[in-house]
XYZ file of C-alpha atoms in Angstrom:
559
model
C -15.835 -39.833 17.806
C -19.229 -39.854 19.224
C -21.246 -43.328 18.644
C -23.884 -41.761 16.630
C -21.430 -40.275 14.230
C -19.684 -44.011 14.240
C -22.980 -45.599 13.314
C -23.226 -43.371 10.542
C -20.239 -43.954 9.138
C -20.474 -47.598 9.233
C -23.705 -47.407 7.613
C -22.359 -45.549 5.176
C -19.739 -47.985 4.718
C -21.944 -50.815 3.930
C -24.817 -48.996 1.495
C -22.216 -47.222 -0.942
C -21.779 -49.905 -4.006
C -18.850 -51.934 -3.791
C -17.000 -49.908 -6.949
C -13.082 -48.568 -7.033
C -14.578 -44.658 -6.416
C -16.854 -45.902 -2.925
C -13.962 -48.139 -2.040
C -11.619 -45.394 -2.580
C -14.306 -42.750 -0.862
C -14.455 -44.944 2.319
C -10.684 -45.698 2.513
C -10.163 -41.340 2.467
C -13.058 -41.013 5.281
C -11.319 -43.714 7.118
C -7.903 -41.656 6.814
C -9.625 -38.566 7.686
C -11.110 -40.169 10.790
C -7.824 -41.729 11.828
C -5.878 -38.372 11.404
C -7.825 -36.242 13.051
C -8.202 -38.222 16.233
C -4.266 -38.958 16.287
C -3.753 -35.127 15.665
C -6.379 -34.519 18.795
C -4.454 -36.897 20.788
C -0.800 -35.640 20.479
C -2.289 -32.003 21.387
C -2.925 -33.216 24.549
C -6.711 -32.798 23.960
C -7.633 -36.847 23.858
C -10.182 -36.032 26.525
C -11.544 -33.237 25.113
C -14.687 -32.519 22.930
C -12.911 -32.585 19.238
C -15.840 -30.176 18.484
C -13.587 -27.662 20.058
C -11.538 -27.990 17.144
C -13.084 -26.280 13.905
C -10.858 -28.728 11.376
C -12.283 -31.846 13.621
C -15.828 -30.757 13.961
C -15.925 -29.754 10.313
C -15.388 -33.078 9.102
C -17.379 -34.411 11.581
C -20.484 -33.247 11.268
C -19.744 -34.433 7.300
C -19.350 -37.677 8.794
C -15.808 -37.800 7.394
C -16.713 -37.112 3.534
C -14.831 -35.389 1.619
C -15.253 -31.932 1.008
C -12.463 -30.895 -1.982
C -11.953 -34.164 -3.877
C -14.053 -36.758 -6.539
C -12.942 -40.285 -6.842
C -9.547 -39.289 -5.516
C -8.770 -35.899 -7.889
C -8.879 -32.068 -6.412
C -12.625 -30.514 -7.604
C -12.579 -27.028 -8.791
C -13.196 -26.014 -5.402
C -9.438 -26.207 -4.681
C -9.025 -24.130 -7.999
C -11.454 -21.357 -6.322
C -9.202 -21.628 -3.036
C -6.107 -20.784 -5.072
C -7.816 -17.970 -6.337
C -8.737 -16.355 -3.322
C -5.759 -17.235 -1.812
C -3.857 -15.004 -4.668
C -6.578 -12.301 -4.359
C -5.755 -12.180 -0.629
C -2.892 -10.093 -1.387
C -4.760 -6.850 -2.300
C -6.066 -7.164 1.442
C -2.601 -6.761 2.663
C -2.528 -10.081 3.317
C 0.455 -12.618 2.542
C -0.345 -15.750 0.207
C 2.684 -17.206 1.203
C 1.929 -17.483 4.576
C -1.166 -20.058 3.324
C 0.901 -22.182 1.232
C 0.023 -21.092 -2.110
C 3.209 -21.505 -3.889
C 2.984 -25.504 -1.747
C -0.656 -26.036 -2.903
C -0.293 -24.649 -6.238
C 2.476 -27.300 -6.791
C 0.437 -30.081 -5.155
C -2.350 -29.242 -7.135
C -0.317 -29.137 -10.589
C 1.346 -32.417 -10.154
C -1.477 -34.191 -8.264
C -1.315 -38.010 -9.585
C -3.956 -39.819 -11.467
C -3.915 -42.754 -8.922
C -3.017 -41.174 -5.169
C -3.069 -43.355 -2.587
C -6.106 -42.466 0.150
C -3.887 -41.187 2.894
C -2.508 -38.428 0.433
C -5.664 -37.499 -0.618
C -7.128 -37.402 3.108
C -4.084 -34.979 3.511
C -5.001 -33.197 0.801
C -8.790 -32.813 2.331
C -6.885 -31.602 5.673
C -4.556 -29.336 4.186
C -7.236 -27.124 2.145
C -9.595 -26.920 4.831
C -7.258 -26.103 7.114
C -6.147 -23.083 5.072
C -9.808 -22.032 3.820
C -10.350 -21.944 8.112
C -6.963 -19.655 8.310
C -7.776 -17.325 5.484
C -11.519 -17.061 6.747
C -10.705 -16.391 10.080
C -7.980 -14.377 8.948
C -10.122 -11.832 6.915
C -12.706 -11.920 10.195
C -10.297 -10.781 12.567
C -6.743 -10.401 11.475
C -3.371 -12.332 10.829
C -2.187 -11.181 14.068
C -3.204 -11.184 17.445
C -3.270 -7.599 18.777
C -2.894 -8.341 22.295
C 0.509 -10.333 21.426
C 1.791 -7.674 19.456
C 0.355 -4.171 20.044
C -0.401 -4.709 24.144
C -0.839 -1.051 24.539
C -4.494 -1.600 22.888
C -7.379 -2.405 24.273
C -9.826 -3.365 21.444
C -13.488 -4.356 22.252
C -14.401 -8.331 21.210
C -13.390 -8.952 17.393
C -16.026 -9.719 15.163
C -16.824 -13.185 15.412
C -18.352 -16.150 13.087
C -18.886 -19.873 12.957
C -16.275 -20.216 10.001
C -17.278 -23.985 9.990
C -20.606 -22.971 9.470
C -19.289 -20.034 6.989
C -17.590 -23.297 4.778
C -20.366 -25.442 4.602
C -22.783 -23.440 3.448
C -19.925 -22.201 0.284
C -19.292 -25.257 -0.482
C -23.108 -26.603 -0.780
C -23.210 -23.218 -3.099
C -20.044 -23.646 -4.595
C -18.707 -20.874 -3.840
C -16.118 -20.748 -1.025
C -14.799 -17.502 -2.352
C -17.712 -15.674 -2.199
C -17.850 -17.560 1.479
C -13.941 -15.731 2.563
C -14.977 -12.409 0.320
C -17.907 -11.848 2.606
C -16.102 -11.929 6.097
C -13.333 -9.190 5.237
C -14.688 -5.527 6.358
C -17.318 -4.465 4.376
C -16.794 -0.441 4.710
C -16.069 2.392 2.524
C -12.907 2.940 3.960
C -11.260 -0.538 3.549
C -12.205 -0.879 0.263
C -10.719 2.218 -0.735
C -7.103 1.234 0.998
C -7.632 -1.901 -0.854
C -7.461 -0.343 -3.824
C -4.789 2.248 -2.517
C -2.251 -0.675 -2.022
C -2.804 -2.381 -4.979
C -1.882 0.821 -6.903
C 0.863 0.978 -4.663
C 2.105 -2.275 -4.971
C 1.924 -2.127 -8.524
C 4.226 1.461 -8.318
C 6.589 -0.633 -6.263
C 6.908 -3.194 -8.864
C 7.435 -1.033 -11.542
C 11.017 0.451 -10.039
C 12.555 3.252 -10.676
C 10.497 5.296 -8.944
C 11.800 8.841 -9.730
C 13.645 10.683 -6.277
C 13.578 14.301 -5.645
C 17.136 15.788 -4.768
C 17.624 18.385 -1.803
C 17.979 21.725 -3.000
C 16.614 24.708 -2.069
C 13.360 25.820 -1.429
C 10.845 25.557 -4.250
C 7.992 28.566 -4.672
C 5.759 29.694 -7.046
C 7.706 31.355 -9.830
C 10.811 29.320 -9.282
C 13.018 27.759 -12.164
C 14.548 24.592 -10.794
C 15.545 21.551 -12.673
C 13.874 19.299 -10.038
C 10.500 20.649 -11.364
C 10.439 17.953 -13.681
C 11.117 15.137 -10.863
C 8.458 16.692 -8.687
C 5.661 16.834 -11.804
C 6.730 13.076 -12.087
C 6.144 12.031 -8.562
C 2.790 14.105 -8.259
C 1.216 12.328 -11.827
C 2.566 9.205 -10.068
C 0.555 9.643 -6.671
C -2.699 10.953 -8.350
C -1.960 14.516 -7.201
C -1.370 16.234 -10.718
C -3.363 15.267 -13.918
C -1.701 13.626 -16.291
C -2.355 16.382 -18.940
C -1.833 19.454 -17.155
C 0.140 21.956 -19.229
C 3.319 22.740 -16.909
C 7.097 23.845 -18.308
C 9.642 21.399 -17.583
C 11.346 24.121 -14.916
C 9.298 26.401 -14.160
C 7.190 25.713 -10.317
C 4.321 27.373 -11.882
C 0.948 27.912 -10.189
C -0.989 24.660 -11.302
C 2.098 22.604 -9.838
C 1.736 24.671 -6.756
C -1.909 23.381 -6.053
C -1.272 19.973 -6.836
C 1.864 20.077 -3.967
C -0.991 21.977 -1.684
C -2.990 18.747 -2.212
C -0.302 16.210 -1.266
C 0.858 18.369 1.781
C -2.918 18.420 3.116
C -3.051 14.620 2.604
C 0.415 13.627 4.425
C -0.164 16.208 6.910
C 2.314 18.808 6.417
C 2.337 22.684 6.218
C -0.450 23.503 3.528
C 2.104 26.596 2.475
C 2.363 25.357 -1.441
C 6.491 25.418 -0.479
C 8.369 22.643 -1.213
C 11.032 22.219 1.760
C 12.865 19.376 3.434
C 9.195 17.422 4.866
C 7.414 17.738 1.749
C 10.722 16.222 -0.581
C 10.932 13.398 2.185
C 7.226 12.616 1.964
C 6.995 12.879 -1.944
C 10.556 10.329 -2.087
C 9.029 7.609 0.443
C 9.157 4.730 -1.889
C 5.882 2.744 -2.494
C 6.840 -0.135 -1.348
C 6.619 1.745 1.862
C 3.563 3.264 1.551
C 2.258 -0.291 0.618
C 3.647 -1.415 3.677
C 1.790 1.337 5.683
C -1.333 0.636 4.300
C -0.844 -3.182 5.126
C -0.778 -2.528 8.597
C -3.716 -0.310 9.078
C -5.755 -2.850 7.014
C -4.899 -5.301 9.394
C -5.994 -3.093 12.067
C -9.054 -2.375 10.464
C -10.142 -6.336 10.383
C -9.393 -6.178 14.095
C -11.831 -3.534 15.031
C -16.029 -4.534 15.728
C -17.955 -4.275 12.438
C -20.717 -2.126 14.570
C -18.966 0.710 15.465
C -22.818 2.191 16.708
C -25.381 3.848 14.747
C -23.599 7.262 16.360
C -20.209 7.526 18.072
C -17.289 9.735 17.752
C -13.537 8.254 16.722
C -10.164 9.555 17.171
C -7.575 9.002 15.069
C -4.319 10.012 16.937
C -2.272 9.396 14.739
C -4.001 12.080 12.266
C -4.572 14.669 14.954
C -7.883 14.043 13.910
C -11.644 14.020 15.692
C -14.531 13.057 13.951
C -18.215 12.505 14.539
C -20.585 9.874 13.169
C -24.164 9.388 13.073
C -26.369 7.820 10.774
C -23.839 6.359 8.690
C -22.483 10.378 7.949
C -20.009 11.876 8.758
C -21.546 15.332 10.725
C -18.494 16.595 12.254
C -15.001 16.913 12.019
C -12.186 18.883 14.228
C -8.762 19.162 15.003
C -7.256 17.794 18.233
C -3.930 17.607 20.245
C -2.837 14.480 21.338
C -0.179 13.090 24.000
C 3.364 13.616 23.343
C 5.412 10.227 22.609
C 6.489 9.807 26.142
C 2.825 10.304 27.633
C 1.088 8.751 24.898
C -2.704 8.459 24.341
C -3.910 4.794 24.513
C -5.877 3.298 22.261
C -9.388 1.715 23.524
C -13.196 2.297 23.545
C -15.136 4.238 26.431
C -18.898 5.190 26.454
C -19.133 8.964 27.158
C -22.022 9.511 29.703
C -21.943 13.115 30.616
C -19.546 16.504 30.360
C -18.433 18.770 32.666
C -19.095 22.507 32.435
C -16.411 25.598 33.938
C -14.350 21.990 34.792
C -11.865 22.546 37.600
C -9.072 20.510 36.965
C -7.850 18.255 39.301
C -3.635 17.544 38.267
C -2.874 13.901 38.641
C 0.156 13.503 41.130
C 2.528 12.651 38.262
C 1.652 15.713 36.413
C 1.772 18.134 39.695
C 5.422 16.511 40.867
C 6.871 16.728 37.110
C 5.389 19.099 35.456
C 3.620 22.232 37.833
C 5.733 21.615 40.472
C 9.000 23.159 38.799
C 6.948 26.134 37.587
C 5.860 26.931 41.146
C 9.916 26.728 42.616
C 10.936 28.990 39.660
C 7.825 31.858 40.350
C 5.981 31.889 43.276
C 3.036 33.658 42.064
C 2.692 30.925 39.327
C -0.232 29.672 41.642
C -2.149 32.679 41.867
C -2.112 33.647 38.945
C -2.978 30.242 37.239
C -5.848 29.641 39.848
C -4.733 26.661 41.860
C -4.724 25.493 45.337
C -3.343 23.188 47.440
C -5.166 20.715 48.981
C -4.390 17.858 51.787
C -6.695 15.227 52.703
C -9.521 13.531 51.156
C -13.370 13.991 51.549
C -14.329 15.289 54.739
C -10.952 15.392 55.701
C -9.610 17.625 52.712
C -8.477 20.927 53.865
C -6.604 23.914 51.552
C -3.024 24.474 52.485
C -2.001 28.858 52.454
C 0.640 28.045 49.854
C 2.572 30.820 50.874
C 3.021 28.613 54.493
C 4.967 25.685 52.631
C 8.915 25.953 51.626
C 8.313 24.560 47.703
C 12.449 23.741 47.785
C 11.592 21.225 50.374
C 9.590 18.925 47.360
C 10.062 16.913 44.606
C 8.741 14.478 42.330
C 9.860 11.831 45.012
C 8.051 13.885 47.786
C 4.836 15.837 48.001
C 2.057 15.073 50.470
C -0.270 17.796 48.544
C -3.140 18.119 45.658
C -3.131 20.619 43.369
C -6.849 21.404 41.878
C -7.187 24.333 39.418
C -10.051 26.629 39.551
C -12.194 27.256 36.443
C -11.594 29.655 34.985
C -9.617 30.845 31.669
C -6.266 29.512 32.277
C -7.929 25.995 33.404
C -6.018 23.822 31.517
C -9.514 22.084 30.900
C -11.002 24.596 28.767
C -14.816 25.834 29.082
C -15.875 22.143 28.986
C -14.661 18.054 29.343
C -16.517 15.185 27.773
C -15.795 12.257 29.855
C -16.055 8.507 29.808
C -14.813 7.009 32.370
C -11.700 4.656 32.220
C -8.445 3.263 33.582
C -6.454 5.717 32.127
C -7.829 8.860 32.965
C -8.360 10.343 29.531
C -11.303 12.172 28.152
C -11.726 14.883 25.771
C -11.765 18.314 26.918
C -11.375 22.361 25.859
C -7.927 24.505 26.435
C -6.761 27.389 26.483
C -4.010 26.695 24.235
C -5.671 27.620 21.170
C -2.672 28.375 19.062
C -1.709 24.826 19.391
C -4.586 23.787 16.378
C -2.055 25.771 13.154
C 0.607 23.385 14.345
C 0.238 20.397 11.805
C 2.194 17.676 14.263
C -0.093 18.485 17.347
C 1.384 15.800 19.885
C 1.450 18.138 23.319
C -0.805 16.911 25.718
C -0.188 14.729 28.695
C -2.003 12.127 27.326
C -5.470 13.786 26.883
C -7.847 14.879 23.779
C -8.013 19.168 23.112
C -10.475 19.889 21.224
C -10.610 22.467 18.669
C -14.246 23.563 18.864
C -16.128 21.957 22.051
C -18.675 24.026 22.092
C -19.820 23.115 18.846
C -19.375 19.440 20.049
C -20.793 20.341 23.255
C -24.246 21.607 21.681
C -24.304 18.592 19.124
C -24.500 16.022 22.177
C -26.809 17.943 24.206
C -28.922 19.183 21.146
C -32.014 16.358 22.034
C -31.938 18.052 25.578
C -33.635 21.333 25.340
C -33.099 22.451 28.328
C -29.286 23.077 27.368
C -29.741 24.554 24.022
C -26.376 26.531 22.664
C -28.109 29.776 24.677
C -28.334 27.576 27.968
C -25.047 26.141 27.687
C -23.174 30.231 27.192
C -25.113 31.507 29.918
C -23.796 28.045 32.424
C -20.437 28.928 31.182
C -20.566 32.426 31.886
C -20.825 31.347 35.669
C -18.469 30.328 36.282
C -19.876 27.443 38.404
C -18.634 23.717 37.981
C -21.710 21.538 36.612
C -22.061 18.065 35.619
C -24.538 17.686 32.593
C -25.338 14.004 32.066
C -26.211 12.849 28.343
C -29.364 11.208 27.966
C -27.900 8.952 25.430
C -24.344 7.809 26.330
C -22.331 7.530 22.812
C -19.126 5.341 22.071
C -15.746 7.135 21.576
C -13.138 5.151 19.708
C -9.676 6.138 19.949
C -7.971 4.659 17.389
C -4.203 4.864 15.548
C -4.276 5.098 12.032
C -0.775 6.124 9.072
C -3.033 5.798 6.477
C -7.346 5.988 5.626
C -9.306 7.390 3.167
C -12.049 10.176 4.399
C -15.585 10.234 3.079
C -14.623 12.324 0.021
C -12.564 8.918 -1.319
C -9.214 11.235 -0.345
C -5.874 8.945 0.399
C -4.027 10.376 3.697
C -0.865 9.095 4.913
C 0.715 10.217 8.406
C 4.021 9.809 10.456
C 3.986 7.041 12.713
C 3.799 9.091 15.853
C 4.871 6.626 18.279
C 6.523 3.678 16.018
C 3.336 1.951 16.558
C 3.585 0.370 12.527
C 6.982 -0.921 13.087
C 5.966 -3.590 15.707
C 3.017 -4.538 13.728
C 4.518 -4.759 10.213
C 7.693 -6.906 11.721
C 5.238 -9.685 13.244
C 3.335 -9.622 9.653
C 6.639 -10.144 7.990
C 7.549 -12.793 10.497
C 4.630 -14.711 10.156
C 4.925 -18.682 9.561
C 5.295 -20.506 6.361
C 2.981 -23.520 6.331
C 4.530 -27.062 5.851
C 4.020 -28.686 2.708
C 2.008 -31.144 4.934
C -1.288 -31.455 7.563
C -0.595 -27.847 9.622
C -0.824 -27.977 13.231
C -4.202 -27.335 15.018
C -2.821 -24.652 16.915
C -1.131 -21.641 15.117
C 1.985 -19.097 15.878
C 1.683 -16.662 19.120
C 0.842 -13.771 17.047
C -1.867 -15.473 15.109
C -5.651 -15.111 17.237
């Protein structure tokens, strides 16, 4: 405690009239005081600044007064806590893990006389979970580098959450003060309300299963029909007073299964086979689940995503661009298969590459292009590679036809294998690049046939996209020199050709099972690599507070 602060409690010791309430209000600062500084000390932080500490330097800067309590008894402040603590759920978040069901019992039964220490722990105990909840709805319950490590996020948002509480409780309004700190974007809110409807499915029971049968078309009597009208009213795909026949799969219950298939990702063919009864039987409490965890990824993504960037969703096969709040593009793509997966992070694309040649990584040329040379020697021809030894001024191009290709292996090959442009580059017309640790940018292929497939996991790790040109002309289109006429003529060349952007724009690559897009549609995926299960485990395992003061320093997979 800092002798300044000291002096100002002491004089506020001595000016308050001598009554029960000041004695009692002095005895609970006291308490405060003495708790906090024990609680520093067995941290192993007695040395420290106990500013460090947001419960300590919260109370101190009130000089130890306290913040939820009158002449001993809880204020409606705590009330308002409770409440936000319960709303908390329809963020996905768990009021149990806060101690509501503790608090709401304290709070019932508090006595008319407490004694000061129980109502200093009291003071401790809700602040201590307004800083969690708040910090909480900033950032996350969990901390992503504990339990997703295969992300690399940019800096959370951040706040001064003691700053944040002061200023709701001299309005008196703390919720208001949590409310405001949660992400404020279409998108969230819309989940939010998702998962409450959800929720409130799951708690229902009984919701209705589809059995396996055969396959369902238009103009098919089936006694299932009635299940599947059921489960489509139930998930907002079929209005409620549509006129169908209890058997019959009639057109109008044909469009409404075209609808859910387009949102869950699945053929759009309007037949209802083995994916489309496994998607429509998932109970809620699953799909609750699912949208739990991508709101909690959602508070751990930057606020500012940049006035124009562009943002993957691998998990959706999914490309879109932003600018200016809208939404002015959107594509298919083809991401890594499971076992070369594309990482999530942030890069800053700077330029693209034009007639790219492609340069294979040494994994890729031992694993994947080596095999397809042993089994047909003209594979390299044909495709447009060569082989290269050497770097720089000391690269030279090995006659392939001089080298015994049974002689190598994945263990053993002291080559490089670059690939021409051309129209089997396995780059496409065009690459956008920004460069990172892993080697990934977005680029063209030739593979075009790969876009119908709804599950389009095939790359090496990679972004194909459907239509680069188009993307190609949108990024360039403030550079006149390379309008869409400049940029066909380049490519008819044939010649390699770096075009730098004037503007570099952010590309987030990001995993999402569940969003809503700008038209307020619900989409669900599969979890592509088990990337939910990880995340929705360490939510279920997180800590339930002690009925008393918490410790200063959370679980490992809190922040």
């Amino acid at each position: 405690m800092t002798l300044i602060h000291r002096l100002l409690l002491t004089l506020c010791l001595f000016t308050l009239p001598l009554t029960a309430a000041a004695a009692l209000h002095d005895q609970v600062a006291e308490q405060l005081r003495d708790r906090l500084e024990v609680a520093t000390a067995e941290a192993g932080n007695g040395d420290a600044d106990p500013e460090r500490s947001p419960l300590h330097r919260f109370f101190l800067d009130r000089v130890y007064r306290p913040a939820w309590s009158e002449d001993g008894q809880p204020t409606a402040r705590a009330e308002q806590l409770l409440a936000v603590l319960a709303e908390s759920r329809g963020h996905g978040l768990a009021p149990a893990a806060y101690g509501y069901d503790q608090l709401s019992e304290t709070l019932r039964d508090w006595p008319e006389e407490p004694a000061p220490g129980a109502v200093a722990d009291l003071e401790l105990q809700l602040t201590r979970v307004w800083l969690q909840l708040a910090e909480d709805a900033l950032t996350g319950q969990l901390n992503p580098d504990v339990v997703a490590p295969d992300w690399e996020l940019q800096s959370p948002p951040s706040e001064d959450l003691v700053q944040a509480l002061s200023q709701g409780l001299a309005e008196d309004d703390i919720a208001t003060a949590v409310r405001q700190l949660y992400p404020d974007q279409d998108n969230y809110h819309q989940m939010r309300r998702a998962l409450s409807r959800f929720q409130a499915l799951a708690e229902q029971g009984d919701y209705p299963r589809m059995e396996a049968g055969p396959l369902l078309r238009v103009g098919d009597r089936d006694p299932r029909v009635e299940t599947l009208r059921e489960q489509l009213r139930l998930l907002g795909d079929l209005e409620d007073d549509a006129p169908l026949s209890e058997t019959l799969y009639g057109e109008a219950l044909e469009a409404a299964v075209r609808d859910f298939q387009r949102r869950h990702g699945l053929q759009v063919d309007g037949v209802v086979g083995p994916r489309t009864v496994a998607a429509l039987n998932t109970p809620p409490a699953d799909r609750a689940e699912q949208l739990r965890v991508n709101l909690e990824r959602l508070r751990w993504m930057p606020r500012d995503l940049g006035d124009r960037y562009i943002l993957v969703n691998i998990a959706g096969f999914s490309m879109t661009v932003h600018a200016e709040g809208e939404t002015v593009m959107r594509q298919r793509v083809v991401v890594g298969r499971d076992y070369r997966r594309t990482p999530v992070f942030t890069g800053n694309m700077t330029y693209l590459v034009l007639n790219p040649s492609w340069e294979v990584p040494h994994r890729l040329a031992t694993r994947d292009v080596l095999p397809l040379i042993q089994r047909d020697p003209e594979y390299l021809e044909r495709m447009g590679f060569r082989v290269l030894q050497g770097w720089g001024a000391d690269e030279r191009e090995i006659d392939p036809e001089s080298l015994d290709w049974d002689r190598y292996s994945h263990r053993y090959f002291p080559y490089r294998l670059r690939q021409l442009p051309g129209p089997q580059n396995a780059m496409g017309r065009v690459k956008f690049m920004f460069p990172n640790r892993h080697n990934v940018y977005l680029h063209d292929t030739p593979s075009r046939e790969l876009f119908q497939q709804p599950r389009r996991a095939f790359s090496s790790g990679c972004i194909r996209v459907e239509r680069p040109l188009e993307l190609a002309a949108w990024l360039l289109r403030d550079q006149r020199q390379w309008s869409p006429e400049a940029i066909d003529k380049a490519l008819e060349e044939r010649q390699e050709r770096t075009v730098p952007l004037r503007r570099g724009i952010p590309v987030h690559l990001q995993y999402w099972t569940a969003w809503v897009d700008a038209e307020g549609t619900l989409h669900f995926r599969d979890d592509l690599y088990d990337r939910d299960t990880g995340v929705a485990a360490a939510l279920a395992a997180l800590p339930k507070p002690e009925p008393t003061l918490w410790p200063e320093l959370g679980a490992a997979t809190r922040r």
